Structures are given as C-alpha cells and as structure tokens.
C-alpha cells in the first residue's frame, strides 16, 4: 500500500533521534593523565606520540610513520619532503577539503585539477595523464569519503612520467584497494585526526611511507627542518630550507593513541553499515551508490551516492527535502562547488596583493581555473546526496534509513 510522504503530511518513518555514543570513553583519560605525569608535552621527550606512531605503523604495515599537527600539516609535510617548490605543478582532485591544496600553495606550487570518475568520485587516471606537463612533480590522490581511488593505473602513470604519488587518506582510514591499504600504495600516505574524521585527537595528522629518505625529510619538515633524528646540536645549523612547526603534542598523542585502539572496530562497523546501505539503494531505480573497486573496502567517512532524476522521478533537491522530512538528516552534495571555483582560484589570489604563485617568474605556464574544467566533478556535486552515520548507529537506525529512502522511491513509482 502506498504510504503518504511526510513532506505531504504523512507519518515520518523516523521520529526518534539516531543513536549517539561516547567517542572518548576508552583509554583517553588514562593516557592524558600519564602524559601530564611525564612532566613534558613535547613529542621528542614524551612517550605517547612515539607509541601512537609505532601503533599506526604496525596497523598499516609500513616501514615508517610520523605524526603532525593536522591532516593539512601531514599533506604539506609530504609535499615538503618530496622537495616541492616554486613553479612545480601537483595534479589533484577538485572534490576535496582545502587541506589538500593548502600545502601545494604554501610551497608556491600550482594545483592542477583533474576530472573524476563519475561512479567512484575519485581521480580518473586518463584525466590525470592528460594534465601532465614538464612542470608536474606529483599526483596528490584523494580517497573520497572512505573509498579508494583506482590506484593501479595512477601508479603506472606516475612510473611512466617519474612522478611522486601522495595519498590523501584524511577521509579514508582502513580503506582497501585490491586488498592493499590506501596510504601504503603511493610514496607517502597522509591522514587526519580532526574532530570529524573516523578517529579524533581534536586535531592531528599521520604520515606513513616505506621510503627512509622521505621519512627523514618528513620528520624534519614538520619540525622547522631541524634534524632531530641526527641528534646533535651542530646539525641545526644545517637548516637549509624553510619549514613550519607542525609538531603533534603529547596531549594529542594521548587521545590519538586511545583512538587508534578503536580504529579497526570503528571502520569495520562503518564498512558494514555503508555496504548494507549501498546494497539496498542499488535495488532502487535511479540510485547509484559510490563505486568500490573490486577487492576494495570503504570505511564510509560519510555516505555519498548519486541519483539520476530521469529514473527516480524527482530532483536531488526535492529528494533531500523529502528524506529530511522522513526524519533522516541528509544534504545535497558535499562541498558547495569544485575547489577551483573558490574565489582564491577564480581570482588567483592565494596571497594578498599578488597573483603568486599562479603568475610568477618561476612559472612559465598559464593556468586557468573556471567553471567547466572538470565536468564530471561538477555533475557529481549536483546529483549526489550525503548521509552521515557513525559507528554508534544501530541496525534499527540503518533499517529506518533504508525504509525512508525506499518509501520515497516507491511513492514515485506507483
Ligand atoms: C579533513 C581533510 C583534510 C585536512 O585535514 P585537517 O586535519 O582538517 O587539516 C585534507 N584532505 C581531506 C580530503 C580531508 O577530508
């Protein structure tokens, strides 16, 4: 029997709020107490940042891991470590957080946005290759919403053109591509512990790599380019290049370590939840869940899917209104527009009163940022819906979400 939609005065599928839980109820307090008792909150003297990087390295199975103050800092650190400098280009995704591109610009390099695969919302390898120039130094791959990009062809392209690959895994902990963890496939993997990610230390970042030189460069870059690993005062004078202070404190290390203890369980639950939601949505005409490549696994930082209004019978905007009315909070798209449509890019004003690095003596090309440069990415933002969930949601919560979407879809088919 056809149910009447809540937006038309019918009974909403869901009236109770979705289940909440305490995120910091593990060893966080105990470890915080321990770092205060250390009498130092400095990572180099304390134990918690060291324990955290050791644990992360173990989880990821990489040779090296170091900590930074944020995900943005982790990415900037990776870019500094590969020697990114004025006039270089970095190819990246137009649907991402500003944290992906901030480090590129601080190195006075140029972000070049390549279009996305319409089903996975991650970089389309063919579009990456089309954007390579003699200035390209690296590909900065974003694994969007917990789900891996198509890494094999990207790695092949990088090899062919001798480029670095940096993975932005800020949204994608415990995310697999063909059985391998995202973050361990390219040269350097970067993670975020900001408060909205699968795990939080308030703010924080992690960097993993199997390359000793890159690790040492990262370690230095995140700490004013001081060579603390060399462990002698004289080497401080050898600071040759500018680098920021992106150190993680022991307070972050304490909370971060406790959060890491839950990482695999949190991501496993999100994976289970998201895969079930995808299986249900795939049954409905015009609903297209985010594509997970074969052998892959998403940890669904948020749940994003696309709709085709010709098949569903309603627009994305109307669907968002209808689903919210049914008691399932959701929103259209992810970011308000592709990153290249932000003022800083349209006006090419990364720094005040200058057009550096876009218009710069070290950059002999002319870059253009405008609507239309990545049509697939623009269409993804227009036709997608985002639903948030976390590891505390129950199976009943999930069933209500599925019931609400199914109710709306069914109403337009009868
Ligand atoms: C969150 C995020 C960042 C930045 O991380 P912060 O810890 O907030 O600095 C970078 N890239 C992506 C894709 C992100 O989602």
Tab-separated table of N, CA, C and O and ligand atoms in Angstrom, residues 69-75 95-101 142-145 168-171 191-197 202-205 301 334, ligand 1:
chain	number	residue	atom	x	y	z
A	69	UNK	N	50.568	17.943	13.199
A	69	UNK	CA	49.550	18.631	13.988
A	69	UNK	C	48.160	18.599	13.366
A	69	UNK	O	47.173	18.903	14.031
A	70	UNK	N	48.057	18.267	12.097
A	70	UNK	CA	46.752	18.179	11.436
A	70	UNK	C	46.902	17.375	10.149
A	70	UNK	O	48.029	17.071	9.733
A	71	UNK	N	45.793	17.103	9.500
A	71	UNK	CA	45.843	16.447	8.190
A	71	UNK	C	46.445	17.380	7.156
A	71	UNK	O	47.250	16.947	6.311
A	72	UNK	N	46.072	18.636	7.219
A	72	UNK	CA	46.640	19.643	6.324
A	72	UNK	C	48.157	19.674	6.492
A	72	UNK	O	48.909	19.710	5.508
A	73	UNK	N	48.602	19.642	7.757
A	73	UNK	CA	50.034	19.645	8.056
A	73	UNK	C	50.701	18.382	7.517
A	73	UNK	O	51.803	18.436	6.964
A	74	UNK	N	50.030	17.244	7.656
A	74	UNK	CA	50.599	15.980	7.159
A	74	UNK	C	50.814	16.058	5.646
A	74	UNK	O	51.861	15.646	5.137
A	75	UNK	N	49.826	16.600	4.937
A	75	UNK	CA	49.932	16.697	3.479
A	75	UNK	C	51.021	17.702	3.084
A	75	UNK	O	51.843	17.429	2.206
A	95	UNK	N	37.201	17.667	-5.932
A	95	UNK	CA	36.229	17.493	-4.837
A	95	UNK	C	37.013	17.036	-3.619
A	95	UNK	O	37.351	15.859	-3.485
A	96	UNK	N	37.318	17.978	-2.764
A	96	UNK	CA	38.110	17.667	-1.579
A	96	UNK	C	38.032	18.805	-0.577
A	96	UNK	O	37.368	19.814	-0.804
A	97	UNK	N	38.738	18.621	0.532
A	97	UNK	CA	38.866	19.650	1.550
A	97	UNK	C	39.996	20.598	1.145
A	97	UNK	O	40.935	20.180	0.462
A	98	UNK	N	39.938	21.845	1.584
A	98	UNK	CA	41.018	22.797	1.296
A	98	UNK	C	42.373	22.278	1.786
A	98	UNK	O	43.419	22.649	1.253
A	99	UNK	N	42.336	21.430	2.809
A	99	UNK	CA	43.574	20.871	3.350
A	99	UNK	C	44.411	20.144	2.307
A	99	UNK	O	45.624	20.013	2.461
A	100	UNK	N	43.786	19.680	1.247
A	100	UNK	CA	44.540	19.008	0.181
A	100	UNK	C	45.432	20.000	-0.557
A	100	UNK	O	46.565	19.683	-0.911
A	101	UNK	N	44.915	21.199	-0.801
A	101	UNK	CA	45.644	22.137	-1.675
A	101	UNK	C	46.459	23.195	-0.917
A	101	UNK	O	47.332	23.836	-1.497
A	142	UNK	N	43.239	11.920	-3.726
A	142	UNK	CA	42.300	11.980	-2.597
A	142	UNK	C	41.425	10.724	-2.644
A	142	UNK	O	40.845	10.418	-3.688
A	143	UNK	N	41.352	10.017	-1.551
A	143	UNK	CA	40.425	8.882	-1.459
A	143	UNK	C	39.166	9.417	-0.780
A	143	UNK	O	39.151	9.608	0.440
A	144	UNK	N	38.145	9.680	-1.576
A	144	UNK	CA	36.997	10.426	-1.061
A	144	UNK	C	36.020	9.572	-0.259
A	144	UNK	O	35.618	8.492	-0.703
A	145	UNK	N	35.638	10.102	0.890
A	145	UNK	CA	34.557	9.531	1.712
A	145	UNK	C	34.825	8.100	2.170
A	145	UNK	O	33.896	7.325	2.375
A	168	UNK	N	46.104	11.262	-0.091
A	168	UNK	CA	45.357	11.991	0.940
A	168	UNK	C	44.270	11.047	1.465
A	168	UNK	O	43.235	10.876	0.846
A	169	UNK	N	44.570	10.439	2.611
A	169	UNK	CA	43.655	9.466	3.220
A	169	UNK	C	42.917	10.095	4.394
A	169	UNK	O	42.465	9.388	5.310
A	170	UNK	N	42.796	11.427	4.387
A	170	UNK	CA	42.178	12.129	5.520
A	170	UNK	C	40.761	11.631	5.795
A	170	UNK	O	40.286	11.694	6.919
A	171	UNK	N	40.078	11.139	4.755
A	171	UNK	CA	38.708	10.633	4.937
A	171	UNK	C	38.678	9.113	4.903
A	171	UNK	O	37.620	8.520	4.979
A	191	UNK	N	47.100	11.252	6.757
A	191	UNK	CA	45.839	11.030	7.478
A	191	UNK	C	45.521	12.224	8.373
A	191	UNK	O	46.419	12.980	8.738
A	192	UNK	N	44.249	12.352	8.723
A	192	UNK	CA	43.802	13.454	9.595
A	192	UNK	C	43.121	12.907	10.839
A	192	UNK	O	42.383	11.918	10.767
A	193	UNK	N	43.365	13.567	11.974
A	193	UNK	CA	42.639	13.245	13.205
A	193	UNK	C	41.819	14.442	13.647
A	193	UNK	O	41.669	14.705	14.833
A	194	UNK	N	41.309	15.212	12.684
A	194	UNK	CA	40.442	16.317	13.099
A	194	UNK	C	39.143	15.743	13.650
A	194	UNK	O	38.866	14.556	13.511
A	195	UNK	N	38.360	16.566	14.295
A	195	UNK	CA	37.260	16.044	15.098
A	195	UNK	C	36.151	15.380	14.294
A	195	UNK	O	35.287	14.728	14.850
A	196	UNK	N	36.173	15.543	12.980
A	196	UNK	CA	35.087	14.998	12.163
A	196	UNK	C	35.454	13.672	11.507
A	196	UNK	O	34.625	13.052	10.868
A	197	UNK	N	36.687	13.264	11.661
A	197	UNK	CA	37.139	12.058	10.968
A	197	UNK	C	36.791	10.795	11.779
A	197	UNK	O	36.323	10.895	12.900
A	202	UNK	N	41.165	15.804	18.404
A	202	UNK	CA	40.886	17.239	18.357
A	202	UNK	C	41.359	17.749	17.014
A	202	UNK	O	40.587	18.178	16.169
A	203	UNK	N	42.650	17.706	16.822
A	203	UNK	CA	43.318	17.861	15.535
A	203	UNK	C	44.540	16.958	15.566
A	203	UNK	O	45.016	16.606	16.640
A	204	UNK	N	45.050	16.646	14.404
A	204	UNK	CA	46.241	15.803	14.345
A	204	UNK	C	46.370	15.220	12.956
A	204	UNK	O	45.427	15.276	12.157
A	205	UNK	N	47.554	14.688	12.665
A	205	UNK	CA	47.775	14.077	11.355
A	205	UNK	C	48.806	12.978	11.461
A	205	UNK	O	49.595	12.944	12.414
A	301	UNK	N	33.442	7.454	5.419
A	301	UNK	CA	33.527	8.594	6.348
A	301	UNK	C	32.183	9.310	6.382
A	301	UNK	O	31.657	9.660	7.428
A	334	UNK	N	28.507	17.651	-1.408
A	334	UNK	CA	29.486	17.605	-0.318
A	334	UNK	C	30.006	19.017	-0.075
A	334	UNK	O	29.594	19.670	0.870
B	1	LIG	C1	39.903	16.653	6.611
B	1	LIG	C2	40.634	16.653	5.333
B	1	LIG	C3	41.893	17.264	5.177
B	1	LIG	C4	42.508	18.140	6.191
B	1	LIG	O1	42.643	17.591	7.442
B	1	LIG	P1	42.715	18.559	8.723
B	1	LIG	O2	43.106	17.622	9.814
B	1	LIG	O3	41.360	19.161	8.908
B	1	LIG	O4	43.754	19.578	8.465
B	1	LIG	C5	42.560	17.088	3.978
B	1	LIG	N1	42.031	16.397	2.969
B	1	LIG	C6	40.818	15.830	3.057
B	1	LIG	C7	40.296	15.039	1.904
B	1	LIG	C8	40.070	15.953	4.236
B	1	LIG	O5	38.846	15.416	4.299
